[in-house]
Amino acid sequence: MATIDLEDSSIHYKVQNQSASETIIFLHGVGLDHSEFNYVLPYFQNFKLVSYDIRWHGLSKGCFYANDEENWQALINDFITLIEQEKITNFHLVTHGIGSQLAVELISREFINPHSFTVLSTPFYYPQKVAEEGIKFRMEKIKGMTGRELGEWMIPQILETDNPDKHELVKSSFEKIDMDLYMDIFMLHARAISLEKLKKIKVPTLLLNGEFDVNYPVEINTLSANYLPDVRSKIIVGASNMVHIDQPKETAIIIEEFIQNHRYQKREKKVMPDFPYLSLLRQELQEKELLVRIDFLTVFEMRVNERVIQGKWNQRKAKELMAYLGYYGRTTKDVIYEALWPNASTSSAQNSLRVTLHHVRTLLKEAGIEDIIHADTQYVWLDEGIDIRCDVIEALNGQRTIPTNHLFSDMPVDWIMEIQYELEKRFDLV
């Protein structure tokens, strides 16, 4: 393998079919390396094929930073340096796992504009509650494992085939991963997932999924298709997560066909008949696809599916309640009383919360959004079935640049000042 040495990394890569006129770049998943594409590459004889071990994987080494954004910048820099070294200007992408998220970062930030983008069994949405349970389960299960043992544990989850050579390839890849870094890399990928980024991807995109993928069923991956402007999706029969190992020939045929026809004309959507049950269906689907942003790092703003929710947010502590729930999630009423009405009596705070809830629900209803904020005798929470993002959480995770001016200028209250102190302490802003 060839090597590129950078200040903070050493990247090992491989180029095949140098003389071919078209190029495909392959990006692998977390814990794996470039060899995960070994079974599918022989079917792309008409293309120049570039694959490499992403930093922290395989033979590649690199600094892992404490800040998510620095890590993504490093991964982006590795990729850009590689294509500049090989003088690659026009190419297609075929990606899996964190390789798919790296492609999303590259494309959505306008570093690259590939001719096409193929995503192998990688969701860009996962219900938060399920994701948290899945991460907790994985962390417990892999504790004390070697990389090879991790690969062996993963095989039933990602491969349908019983072929021992294919199993060995996966175990051999995982054997090279630094187990002290594995979950950090996994979490780096998980925290970066965002349906919003997909809307910026204008290149023709193909989503391929295996019918037997236990972790990422077809229904999860289908949701991503609703956010990609130019997309096709297909299911690979007889395959689990690693479709390119389970069914390499069929996978290659579908990808090459997509590449050859990637400038297809999208079919115009038909107007749906005005049947009562179809309007209910549309409503149900819309509810399942809500993407809510509650931002207050500088000024408060709430968006639902990219649409700003206007209204009298400055009245009755409406924006403060939404900011609190967007940041802390499900919270007891007693804690909310103390945070929003610290000097009020319990009965007064109870009444104030009822008024605020009514006002918030009215604002949302006027915007055509209902049933996303809930309360019972003990708790207040936002619907757990929707995807909720918050710029303050992203800033704390290192996914967003912290502004030097106007930090939390919209709501200078005690509970927000505590978050500001945490931000300033964590990132040495004081």
Short mmCIF file of C-alpha atoms in Angstrom, two decimals:
data_model
loop_
_atom_site.label_atom_id
_atom_site.label_comp_id
_atom_site.label_asym_id
_atom_site.label_seq_id
_atom_site.Cartn_x
_atom_site.Cartn_y
_atom_site.Cartn_z
CA MET A 1 0.00 0.00 0.00
CA ALA A 2 1.08 3.58 -0.65
CA THR A 3 1.42 6.02 2.25
CA ILE A 4 0.75 9.71 2.79
CA ASP A 5 2.38 11.28 5.85
CA LEU A 6 0.70 14.37 7.29
CA GLU A 7 1.48 16.36 10.43
CA ASP A 8 -1.01 14.42 12.55
CA SER A 9 -1.59 11.22 10.56
CA SER A 10 -0.17 8.55 8.30
CA ILE A 11 -2.68 7.32 5.72
CA HIS A 12 -2.29 4.00 3.88
CA TYR A 13 -4.13 3.64 0.59
CA LYS A 14 -4.42 1.47 -2.49
CA VAL A 15 -5.07 2.30 -6.16
CA GLN A 16 -6.10 -0.30 -8.76
CA ASN A 17 -6.75 -0.04 -12.52
CA GLN A 18 -4.73 3.18 -12.80
CA SER A 19 -5.45 3.69 -16.51
CA ALA A 20 -9.27 3.62 -16.25
CA SER A 21 -11.03 6.85 -17.17
CA GLU A 22 -13.54 6.87 -14.29
CA THR A 23 -12.72 6.64 -10.59
CA ILE A 24 -14.57 5.18 -7.61
CA ILE A 25 -13.38 6.01 -4.09
CA PHE A 26 -14.40 3.55 -1.34
CA LEU A 27 -14.77 4.59 2.32
CA HIS A 28 -15.14 1.88 4.98
CA GLY A 29 -17.01 1.58 8.28
CA VAL A 30 -16.05 1.90 11.96
CA GLY A 31 -13.62 -0.76 13.17
CA LEU A 32 -13.00 -2.09 9.66
CA ASP A 33 -10.44 -1.13 7.01
CA HIS A 34 -10.10 -0.87 3.22
CA SER A 35 -10.20 -4.68 2.88
CA GLU A 36 -13.96 -4.76 3.55
CA PHE A 37 -14.34 -3.99 -0.18
CA ASN A 38 -12.08 -6.84 -1.35
CA TYR A 39 -14.96 -9.03 -2.52
CA VAL A 40 -16.73 -6.33 -4.53
CA LEU A 41 -13.74 -4.60 -6.19
CA PRO A 42 -13.08 -7.32 -8.82
CA TYR A 43 -16.49 -6.57 -10.37
CA PHE A 44 -15.48 -2.97 -11.21
CA GLN A 45 -12.93 -3.70 -13.93
CA ASN A 46 -13.80 -0.56 -15.90
CA PHE A 47 -12.98 1.85 -13.07
CA LYS A 48 -9.92 3.19 -11.31
CA LEU A 49 -10.44 2.01 -7.72
CA VAL A 50 -9.18 3.93 -4.70
CA SER A 51 -9.55 2.66 -1.14
CA TYR A 52 -7.76 3.61 2.05
CA ASP A 53 -7.67 2.96 5.76
CA ILE A 54 -9.36 5.91 7.45
CA ARG A 55 -7.21 7.28 10.30
CA TRP A 56 -7.42 5.16 13.47
CA HIS A 57 -8.16 2.08 11.31
CA GLY A 58 -6.12 -0.63 9.62
CA LEU A 59 -2.56 0.52 9.00
CA SER A 60 -3.41 4.23 9.16
CA LYS A 61 -2.51 6.20 12.27
CA GLY A 62 -3.63 9.61 13.41
CA CYS A 63 -4.31 11.90 16.32
CA PHE A 64 -7.77 11.58 17.88
CA TYR A 65 -8.82 15.00 19.17
CA ALA A 66 -11.01 15.80 22.17
CA ASN A 67 -13.27 17.95 20.00
CA ASP A 68 -15.62 16.40 17.40
CA GLU A 69 -15.20 19.23 14.93
CA GLU A 70 -11.41 18.90 15.01
CA ASN A 71 -11.75 15.18 14.29
CA TRP A 72 -14.03 15.81 11.30
CA GLN A 73 -11.68 18.49 10.02
CA ALA A 74 -8.81 15.99 10.31
CA LEU A 75 -10.76 13.29 8.44
CA ILE A 76 -11.70 15.80 5.75
CA ASN A 77 -8.07 16.92 5.43
CA ASP A 78 -6.91 13.29 5.04
CA PHE A 79 -9.39 12.74 2.21
CA ILE A 80 -8.59 16.00 0.39
CA THR A 81 -4.85 15.37 0.68
CA LEU A 82 -5.27 11.89 -0.80
CA ILE A 83 -7.23 13.02 -3.86
CA GLU A 84 -4.82 15.90 -4.42
CA GLN A 85 -1.86 13.51 -4.16
CA GLU A 86 -3.42 11.20 -6.76
CA LYS A 87 -4.66 14.14 -8.87
CA ILE A 88 -8.25 12.89 -8.70
CA THR A 89 -10.77 15.57 -9.64
CA ASN A 90 -13.76 13.56 -10.87
CA PHE A 91 -15.00 10.52 -9.02
CA HIS A 92 -17.86 8.47 -7.60
CA LEU A 93 -18.17 7.55 -3.92
CA VAL A 94 -19.13 4.15 -2.45
CA THR A 95 -19.31 4.29 1.33
CA HIS A 96 -20.19 2.33 4.47
CA GLY A 97 -20.65 3.34 8.12
CA ILE A 98 -18.45 6.22 9.23
CA GLY A 99 -17.24 6.42 5.63
CA SER A 100 -20.78 7.43 4.65
CA GLN A 101 -20.86 10.12 7.33
CA LEU A 102 -17.46 11.40 6.19
CA ALA A 103 -18.90 11.67 2.68
CA VAL A 104 -21.89 13.62 4.04
CA GLU A 105 -19.53 16.02 5.83
CA LEU A 106 -17.43 16.47 2.68
CA ILE A 107 -20.42 17.04 0.38
CA SER A 108 -22.62 19.13 2.70
CA ARG A 109 -19.68 21.42 3.52
CA GLU A 110 -18.97 21.73 -0.23
CA PHE A 111 -15.44 20.33 -0.16
CA ILE A 112 -16.30 17.87 -2.94
CA ASN A 113 -18.96 17.32 -5.58
CA PRO A 114 -18.80 13.66 -6.63
CA HIS A 115 -20.59 12.40 -9.74
CA SER A 116 -22.57 9.96 -7.58
CA PHE A 117 -22.81 8.81 -3.97
CA THR A 118 -23.63 5.22 -2.97
CA VAL A 119 -24.42 4.49 0.69
CA LEU A 120 -24.18 0.90 1.90
CA SER A 121 -26.44 -0.01 4.83
CA THR A 122 -25.90 3.22 6.76
CA PRO A 123 -28.81 5.12 8.32
CA PHE A 124 -28.77 8.89 8.65
CA TYR A 125 -31.49 8.73 11.30
CA TYR A 126 -31.92 6.53 14.35
CA PRO A 127 -34.48 7.11 17.14
CA GLN A 128 -32.59 8.76 20.00
CA LYS A 129 -33.98 6.56 22.76
CA VAL A 130 -33.17 3.37 20.83
CA ALA A 131 -29.72 4.71 19.94
CA GLU A 132 -28.92 5.43 23.59
CA GLU A 133 -29.95 1.91 24.62
CA GLY A 134 -27.97 0.40 21.72
CA ILE A 135 -24.82 2.33 22.62
CA LYS A 136 -25.13 1.37 26.29
CA PHE A 137 -25.58 -2.30 25.32
CA ARG A 138 -22.59 -2.24 22.96
CA MET A 139 -20.32 -0.58 25.52
CA GLU A 140 -21.18 -3.23 28.11
CA LYS A 141 -20.82 -6.18 25.72
CA ILE A 142 -17.43 -5.25 24.28
CA LYS A 143 -15.80 -4.38 27.62
CA GLY A 144 -12.54 -6.32 27.86
CA MET A 145 -12.75 -7.68 24.30
CA THR A 146 -9.82 -7.75 21.89
CA GLY A 147 -10.37 -6.37 18.39
CA ARG A 148 -10.60 -9.89 17.00
CA GLU A 149 -13.21 -10.85 19.60
CA LEU A 150 -15.16 -7.72 18.69
CA GLY A 151 -15.10 -8.78 15.04
CA GLU A 152 -16.36 -12.24 15.98
CA TRP A 153 -19.17 -10.69 18.03
CA MET A 154 -20.09 -8.38 15.15
CA ILE A 155 -20.24 -11.04 12.42
CA PRO A 156 -23.78 -12.35 13.19
CA GLN A 157 -24.99 -8.74 13.15
CA ILE A 158 -23.41 -7.69 9.85
CA LEU A 159 -23.02 -10.81 7.70
CA GLU A 160 -25.54 -13.32 6.38
CA THR A 161 -22.96 -15.58 4.75
CA ASP A 162 -21.35 -18.56 6.51
CA ASN A 163 -18.24 -18.35 4.31
CA PRO A 164 -15.24 -18.75 6.70
CA ASP A 165 -12.94 -16.66 4.47
CA LYS A 166 -15.36 -13.74 4.62
CA HIS A 167 -15.65 -14.13 8.38
CA GLU A 168 -11.86 -14.11 8.65
CA LEU A 169 -11.64 -10.89 6.63
CA VAL A 170 -13.94 -9.13 9.11
CA LYS A 171 -12.10 -10.48 12.17
CA SER A 172 -8.75 -9.53 10.67
CA SER A 173 -9.98 -5.96 10.06
CA PHE A 174 -11.29 -5.52 13.59
CA GLU A 175 -8.06 -7.01 14.96
CA LYS A 176 -6.23 -3.82 13.93
CA ILE A 177 -8.53 -1.38 15.73
CA ASP A 178 -7.39 0.30 18.95
CA MET A 179 -10.06 -0.89 21.38
CA ASP A 180 -9.46 2.14 23.61
CA LEU A 181 -10.59 4.30 20.68
CA TYR A 182 -13.31 2.13 19.14
CA MET A 183 -16.28 3.52 21.09
CA ASP A 184 -14.94 7.08 20.75
CA ILE A 185 -14.93 6.67 16.96
CA PHE A 186 -18.36 5.02 17.10
CA MET A 187 -19.72 7.95 19.12
CA LEU A 188 -18.05 10.50 16.82
CA HIS A 189 -20.08 8.97 13.99
CA ALA A 190 -23.30 8.73 16.02
CA ARG A 191 -23.18 12.37 17.16
CA ALA A 192 -22.66 13.65 13.61
CA ILE A 193 -25.79 12.03 12.16
CA SER A 194 -28.19 14.73 10.97
CA LEU A 195 -31.12 14.64 8.57
CA GLU A 196 -30.59 18.36 7.99
CA LYS A 197 -27.23 17.73 6.30
CA LEU A 198 -28.88 15.41 3.78
CA LYS A 199 -30.87 18.27 2.25
CA LYS A 200 -27.60 19.86 1.13
CA ILE A 201 -26.60 16.78 -0.86
CA LYS A 202 -27.68 17.47 -4.41
CA VAL A 203 -25.62 14.70 -6.06
CA PRO A 204 -27.41 11.55 -7.25
CA THR A 205 -27.51 9.18 -4.28
CA LEU A 206 -28.11 5.43 -4.09
CA LEU A 207 -29.10 3.79 -0.80
CA LEU A 208 -28.43 0.04 -0.69
CA ASN A 209 -29.65 -2.07 2.22
CA GLY A 210 -29.66 -5.76 3.04
CA GLU A 211 -32.97 -7.47 3.73
CA PHE A 212 -31.55 -9.18 6.84
CA ASP A 213 -29.84 -6.18 8.47
CA VAL A 214 -30.77 -6.63 12.15
CA ASN A 215 -29.44 -3.31 13.49
CA TYR A 216 -30.59 -1.06 10.65
CA PRO A 217 -33.84 -2.42 9.20
CA VAL A 218 -35.01 -1.16 5.82
CA GLU A 219 -37.66 1.08 7.44
CA ILE A 220 -34.95 3.14 9.21
CA ASN A 221 -32.93 3.62 6.06
CA THR A 222 -36.00 4.50 4.00
CA LEU A 223 -36.54 7.61 6.15
CA SER A 224 -33.21 9.01 4.92
CA ALA A 225 -34.52 8.86 1.35
CA ASN A 226 -37.19 11.43 2.21
CA TYR A 227 -34.50 14.02 2.95
CA LEU A 228 -32.17 13.41 0.01
CA PRO A 229 -33.13 15.57 -2.99
CA ASP A 230 -31.98 13.08 -5.68
CA VAL A 231 -32.16 9.51 -4.43
CA ARG A 232 -32.84 5.91 -5.33
CA SER A 233 -32.94 3.03 -2.88
CA LYS A 234 -32.72 -0.72 -3.35
CA ILE A 235 -32.81 -3.79 -1.14
CA ILE A 236 -30.23 -6.54 -1.64
CA VAL A 237 -31.85 -9.96 -1.20
CA GLY A 238 -29.89 -12.51 0.81
CA ALA A 239 -27.70 -9.91 2.51
CA SER A 240 -27.27 -8.42 5.96
CA ASN A 241 -25.48 -5.14 6.70
CA MET A 242 -22.38 -5.78 4.59
CA VAL A 243 -24.16 -6.25 1.28
CA HIS A 244 -20.85 -5.92 -0.58
CA ILE A 245 -19.51 -9.03 1.18
CA ASP A 246 -22.73 -11.08 1.33
CA GLN A 247 -23.74 -10.36 -2.29
CA PRO A 248 -20.76 -8.65 -3.98
CA LYS A 249 -21.72 -9.35 -7.60
CA GLU A 250 -25.30 -8.11 -7.28
CA THR A 251 -24.13 -5.08 -5.29
CA ALA A 252 -21.58 -4.19 -7.97
CA ILE A 253 -24.09 -4.59 -10.80
CA ILE A 254 -26.58 -2.26 -9.11
CA ILE A 255 -23.90 0.35 -8.32
CA GLU A 256 -22.46 0.31 -11.84
CA GLU A 257 -25.93 0.55 -13.37
CA PHE A 258 -26.63 3.54 -11.11
CA ILE A 259 -23.34 5.18 -12.05
CA GLN A 260 -24.03 4.77 -15.76
CA ASN A 261 -27.51 6.26 -15.39
CA HIS A 262 -26.92 8.72 -12.57
CA ARG A 263 -28.35 11.62 -14.53
CA TYR A 264 -31.76 9.99 -14.67
CA GLN A 265 -34.85 12.16 -14.74
CA LYS A 266 -36.81 12.03 -11.54
CA ARG A 267 -40.38 10.91 -11.96
CA GLU A 268 -42.86 13.70 -11.32
CA LYS A 269 -44.93 13.10 -8.24
CA LYS A 270 -48.58 12.38 -8.90
CA VAL A 271 -51.22 14.34 -7.08
CA MET A 272 -52.73 12.04 -4.46
CA PRO A 273 -56.52 11.57 -4.66
CA ASP A 274 -58.43 13.45 -1.99
CA PHE A 275 -59.57 10.38 -0.07
CA PRO A 276 -60.09 10.89 3.71
CA TYR A 277 -57.92 7.92 4.69
CA LEU A 278 -55.04 9.20 2.53
CA SER A 279 -54.98 12.54 4.33
CA LEU A 280 -54.71 10.58 7.60
CA LEU A 281 -51.86 8.58 6.08
CA ARG A 282 -50.03 11.76 5.09
CA GLN A 283 -50.51 13.13 8.61
CA GLU A 284 -49.15 9.93 10.18
CA LEU A 285 -46.11 9.94 7.90
CA GLN A 286 -45.46 13.60 8.62
CA GLU A 287 -45.55 12.94 12.35
CA LYS A 288 -42.96 10.21 11.98
CA GLU A 289 -40.65 12.48 10.01
CA LEU A 290 -40.51 15.53 12.27
CA LEU A 291 -37.07 17.01 12.71
CA VAL A 292 -37.15 19.64 15.46
CA ARG A 293 -34.37 22.12 16.19
CA ILE A 294 -34.42 24.11 19.42
CA ASP A 295 -31.51 26.55 19.31
CA PHE A 296 -30.58 29.13 21.96
CA LEU A 297 -26.78 29.34 21.88
CA THR A 298 -27.22 33.01 20.92
CA VAL A 299 -30.91 33.77 20.37
CA PHE A 300 -33.85 31.40 20.65
CA GLU A 301 -35.21 29.82 17.49
CA MET A 302 -37.36 26.75 16.94
CA ARG A 303 -37.52 24.99 13.58
CA VAL A 304 -39.59 22.03 12.46
CA ASN A 305 -38.36 20.38 9.29
CA GLU A 306 -36.28 23.51 8.53
CA ARG A 307 -39.30 25.84 8.94
CA VAL A 308 -38.95 28.56 11.58
CA ILE A 309 -41.86 28.50 14.04
CA GLN A 310 -42.89 32.13 14.45
CA GLY A 311 -45.01 33.54 17.24
CA LYS A 312 -44.99 35.18 20.65
CA TRP A 313 -42.15 33.15 22.11
CA ASN A 314 -41.14 36.02 24.41
CA GLN A 315 -44.41 35.76 26.34
CA ARG A 316 -45.21 33.52 29.33
CA LYS A 317 -41.71 31.96 29.40
CA ALA A 318 -42.59 29.96 26.27
CA LYS A 319 -39.12 30.01 24.74
CA GLU A 320 -37.52 29.29 28.11
CA LEU A 321 -39.62 26.16 28.61
CA MET A 322 -38.87 24.90 25.09
CA ALA A 323 -35.16 25.63 25.52
CA TYR A 324 -35.15 23.76 28.83
CA LEU A 325 -36.88 20.70 27.37
CA GLY A 326 -34.75 20.82 24.22
CA TYR A 327 -31.61 20.71 26.34
CA TYR A 328 -32.57 18.52 29.31
CA GLY A 329 -35.32 16.38 27.80
CA ARG A 330 -37.99 14.76 30.00
CA THR A 331 -38.04 16.66 33.32
CA THR A 332 -40.07 16.57 36.52
CA LYS A 333 -42.41 19.48 37.11
CA ASP A 334 -40.72 20.28 40.43
CA VAL A 335 -37.38 20.80 38.67
CA ILE A 336 -39.04 23.03 36.06
CA TYR A 337 -40.72 25.09 38.79
CA GLU A 338 -37.33 25.69 40.42
CA ALA A 339 -35.60 26.54 37.11
CA LEU A 340 -38.24 28.83 35.57
CA TRP A 341 -39.99 30.25 38.65
CA PRO A 342 -37.38 29.97 41.44
CA ASN A 343 -38.98 32.54 43.74
CA ALA A 344 -42.62 31.51 43.30
CA SER A 345 -44.69 29.39 45.65
CA THR A 346 -45.51 25.85 44.50
CA SER A 347 -49.13 26.72 43.71
CA SER A 348 -48.10 29.83 41.79
CA ALA A 349 -45.45 27.89 39.81
CA GLN A 350 -47.99 25.16 39.03
CA ASN A 351 -50.39 27.72 37.62
CA SER A 352 -47.61 29.45 35.65
CA LEU A 353 -46.53 26.14 34.07
CA ARG A 354 -50.14 25.39 33.03
CA VAL A 355 -50.36 28.83 31.39
CA THR A 356 -46.99 28.38 29.65
CA LEU A 357 -47.90 24.91 28.35
CA HIS A 358 -51.17 26.23 26.95
CA HIS A 359 -49.37 29.14 25.28
CA VAL A 360 -46.69 26.88 23.74
CA ARG A 361 -49.30 24.45 22.43
CA THR A 362 -51.22 27.36 20.91
CA LEU A 363 -48.08 28.64 19.15
CA LEU A 364 -47.35 25.18 17.77
CA LYS A 365 -50.96 24.60 16.74
CA GLU A 366 -50.99 27.89 14.83
CA ALA A 367 -47.95 26.56 12.94
CA GLY A 368 -49.79 23.32 12.13
CA ILE A 369 -47.91 21.22 14.69
CA GLU A 370 -49.74 19.38 17.43
CA ASP A 371 -49.05 16.75 20.08
CA ILE A 372 -45.30 17.17 20.44
CA ILE A 373 -45.22 18.56 24.00
CA HIS A 374 -46.67 16.40 26.76
CA ALA A 375 -47.29 16.61 30.49
CA ASP A 376 -48.68 14.30 33.17
CA THR A 377 -48.90 14.65 36.93
CA GLN A 378 -45.11 14.42 37.36
CA TYR A 379 -43.27 15.15 34.11
CA VAL A 380 -43.12 17.47 31.09
CA TRP A 381 -41.46 16.22 27.90
CA LEU A 382 -41.20 16.53 24.14
CA ASP A 383 -42.44 13.62 22.06
CA GLU A 384 -39.84 10.86 22.17
CA GLY A 385 -40.73 9.72 18.66
CA ILE A 386 -39.30 12.81 16.98
CA ASP A 387 -35.72 13.79 16.24
CA ILE A 388 -34.78 16.76 18.45
CA ARG A 389 -31.54 18.70 17.92
CA CYS A 390 -30.14 21.55 20.01
CA ASP A 391 -27.20 23.80 19.14
CA VAL A 392 -26.16 24.04 22.80
CA ILE A 393 -25.75 20.25 23.05
CA GLU A 394 -23.85 20.29 19.76
CA ALA A 395 -21.54 23.00 21.11
CA LEU A 396 -20.82 21.00 24.27
CA ASN A 397 -20.03 17.96 22.11
CA GLY A 398 -17.61 19.98 20.02
CA GLN A 399 -19.83 19.76 16.93
CA ARG A 400 -20.47 23.48 16.68
CA THR A 401 -18.26 26.56 16.94
CA ILE A 402 -18.98 28.58 20.08
CA PRO A 403 -19.64 32.25 19.24
CA THR A 404 -17.39 34.81 20.91
CA ASN A 405 -20.20 37.38 21.09
CA HIS A 406 -23.86 37.24 22.18
CA LEU A 407 -23.54 33.85 23.88
CA PHE A 408 -26.97 33.09 25.42
CA SER A 409 -27.87 36.76 24.96
CA ASP A 410 -31.57 35.95 24.55
CA MET A 411 -32.15 34.35 27.97
CA PRO A 412 -29.75 35.50 30.72
CA VAL A 413 -31.31 33.32 33.43
CA ASP A 414 -29.68 31.22 36.16
CA TRP A 415 -30.09 27.75 34.65
CA ILE A 416 -28.64 28.94 31.33
CA MET A 417 -25.75 30.67 33.09
CA GLU A 418 -24.83 27.27 34.54
CA ILE A 419 -24.57 25.87 31.00
CA GLN A 420 -22.54 28.90 29.92
CA TYR A 421 -20.11 28.29 32.78
CA GLU A 422 -19.76 24.63 31.72
CA LEU A 423 -19.05 25.65 28.12
CA GLU A 424 -16.49 28.25 29.12
CA LYS A 425 -14.76 25.85 31.50
CA ARG A 426 -14.68 22.95 29.04
CA PHE A 427 -13.29 24.99 26.15
CA ASP A 428 -11.15 27.47 28.14
CA LEU A 429 -13.23 30.46 27.09
CA VAL A 430 -12.96 32.31 30.39
#
